Amino acid sequence: MIKLFGTTDNLFRSNGDKVIIPLRAIVHNEDNGSFYLDLEAGLHYIDDLIPNRILVANTPKGYQAFRIGNITKTRKRISLRAKHISYDSENYLILDSYVVEKDANAALEHLNNATDNISPFTLTSNITKIASYRCVRRSLFEALQGVIERWGGHLYRDNFNVQVLDSIGTDNGIEIRYGKNLQEINATYNWENVITK
């Protein structure tokens, strides 16, 4: 069950405007990388699933909001990729801001307050390392990436609450082995920068 909301909604406690029963829905979340929802649904949702509307899906992190991007339509179904709502931070520009000798939490607060429009995001961190960072003509999302480069940490996104944490997850003592509890693995080998002489 996927809940559909309007383009400007920011509270996702209700069932939204409509409930979508997808044919397939897969959430992809990469550490400090992409976070998106791939969805396939029947053609009867063609008037509902339009760009910039928000889908709310149940994930291992709880209910998360995703903004609909490009849509592909075939004779039988609709396919789309919706990026996590945290990517809306790409729409908030920081003209020129200089974080001087602060921990990551103070740096995130400083950058969040330096956006051209008022940011709907809450940015926090538990990293105590002291560093400086100059941010000129960058989006809030690019500034987040800059903070991760300078202070380190892992990006933890929970709708409009974004954290940069020193560690995420817990060690439950589970071992993953091929043939036992790992069914399939895909590997990509990149030989572009290999020098043999």
Tab-separated table of N, CA and C in Angstrom, residues 33-36 64-67 83-92 121 123 140-141 144-145 155-163:
chain	number	residue	atom	x	y	z
A	33	GLY	N	24.442	7.768	-0.361
A	33	GLY	CA	24.178	7.781	-1.799
A	33	GLY	C	22.701	7.945	-2.083
A	34	SER	N	22.261	7.292	-3.128
A	34	SER	CA	20.892	7.486	-3.597
A	34	SER	C	19.868	6.794	-2.689
A	35	PHE	N	18.677	7.378	-2.664
A	35	PHE	CA	17.559	6.878	-1.882
A	35	PHE	C	16.314	7.142	-2.731
A	36	TYR	N	15.726	6.077	-3.296
A	36	TYR	CA	14.593	6.265	-4.189
A	36	TYR	C	13.653	5.059	-4.137
A	64	GLN	N	8.253	6.675	4.647
A	64	GLN	CA	9.100	7.697	4.051
A	64	GLN	C	8.410	8.279	2.822
A	65	ALA	N	8.655	9.585	2.592
A	65	ALA	CA	8.057	10.306	1.471
A	65	ALA	C	9.020	10.341	0.291
A	66	PHE	N	8.467	10.166	-0.903
A	66	PHE	CA	9.238	10.171	-2.142
A	66	PHE	C	8.517	11.046	-3.158
A	67	ARG	N	9.269	11.916	-3.842
A	67	ARG	CA	8.684	12.800	-4.845
A	67	ARG	C	8.787	12.157	-6.226
A	83	LYS	N	12.260	10.069	-6.037
A	83	LYS	CA	13.402	10.332	-5.159
A	83	LYS	C	12.905	10.702	-3.763
A	84	HIS	N	13.684	10.348	-2.755
A	84	HIS	CA	13.324	10.658	-1.374
A	84	HIS	C	13.121	12.161	-1.207
A	85	ILE	N	12.240	12.531	-0.313
A	85	ILE	CA	11.879	13.937	-0.107
A	85	ILE	C	13.093	14.776	0.320
A	86	SER	N	14.130	14.131	0.842
A	86	SER	CA	15.331	14.878	1.242
A	86	SER	C	16.015	15.528	0.041
A	87	TYR	N	15.763	15.012	-1.169
A	87	TYR	CA	16.333	15.616	-2.377
A	87	TYR	C	15.696	16.964	-2.691
A	88	ASP	N	14.594	17.325	-2.019
A	88	ASP	CA	14.044	18.673	-2.158
A	88	ASP	C	15.040	19.719	-1.683
A	89	SER	N	16.033	19.306	-0.893
A	89	SER	CA	17.059	20.248	-0.429
A	89	SER	C	17.889	20.785	-1.594
A	90	GLU	N	17.793	20.167	-2.781
A	90	GLU	CA	18.462	20.694	-3.969
A	90	GLU	C	17.849	22.012	-4.421
A	91	ASN	N	16.641	22.326	-3.938
A	91	ASN	CA	15.939	23.549	-4.338
A	91	ASN	C	16.245	24.740	-3.435
A	92	TYR	N	17.083	24.569	-2.433
A	92	TYR	CA	17.424	25.645	-1.502
A	92	TYR	C	18.884	26.018	-1.703
A	121	PHE	N	13.705	21.695	6.380
A	121	PHE	CA	14.466	20.570	6.908
A	121	PHE	C	15.009	20.863	8.298
A	123	LEU	N	18.265	19.687	10.319
A	123	LEU	CA	19.554	19.039	10.122
A	123	LEU	C	20.277	18.946	11.453
A	140	LEU	N	21.530	23.232	-0.743
A	140	LEU	CA	21.608	22.663	0.602
A	140	LEU	C	22.025	21.201	0.532
A	141	PHE	N	21.582	20.488	-0.501
A	141	PHE	CA	21.972	19.088	-0.671
A	141	PHE	C	23.481	18.969	-0.914
A	144	LEU	N	25.282	19.491	2.296
A	144	LEU	CA	25.267	18.273	3.116
A	144	LEU	C	26.394	17.334	2.706
A	145	GLN	N	26.590	17.178	1.398
A	145	GLN	CA	27.679	16.341	0.911
A	145	GLN	C	29.035	16.910	1.338
A	155	LEU	N	24.845	9.626	6.222
A	155	LEU	CA	23.610	10.374	6.024
A	155	LEU	C	22.425	9.499	6.408
A	156	TYR	N	21.629	9.968	7.369
A	156	TYR	CA	20.428	9.252	7.798
A	156	TYR	C	19.233	10.154	7.514
A	157	ARG	N	18.363	9.723	6.598
A	157	ARG	CA	17.244	10.550	6.161
A	157	ARG	C	15.929	9.978	6.667
A	158	ASP	N	15.159	10.816	7.333
A	158	ASP	CA	13.836	10.454	7.823
A	158	ASP	C	12.886	11.587	7.451
A	159	ASN	N	12.359	11.539	6.251
A	159	ASN	CA	11.516	12.589	5.677
A	159	ASN	C	12.241	13.934	5.734
A	160	PHE	N	11.714	14.926	6.458
A	160	PHE	CA	12.341	16.247	6.507
A	160	PHE	C	13.401	16.348	7.604
A	161	ASN	N	13.647	15.288	8.338
A	161	ASN	CA	14.701	15.258	9.352
A	161	ASN	C	15.906	14.537	8.770
A	162	VAL	N	17.003	15.255	8.630
A	162	VAL	CA	18.217	14.697	8.041
A	162	VAL	C	19.322	14.776	9.083
A	163	GLN	N	19.998	13.654	9.290
A	163	GLN	CA	21.076	13.595	10.271
A	163	GLN	C	22.352	13.117	9.608
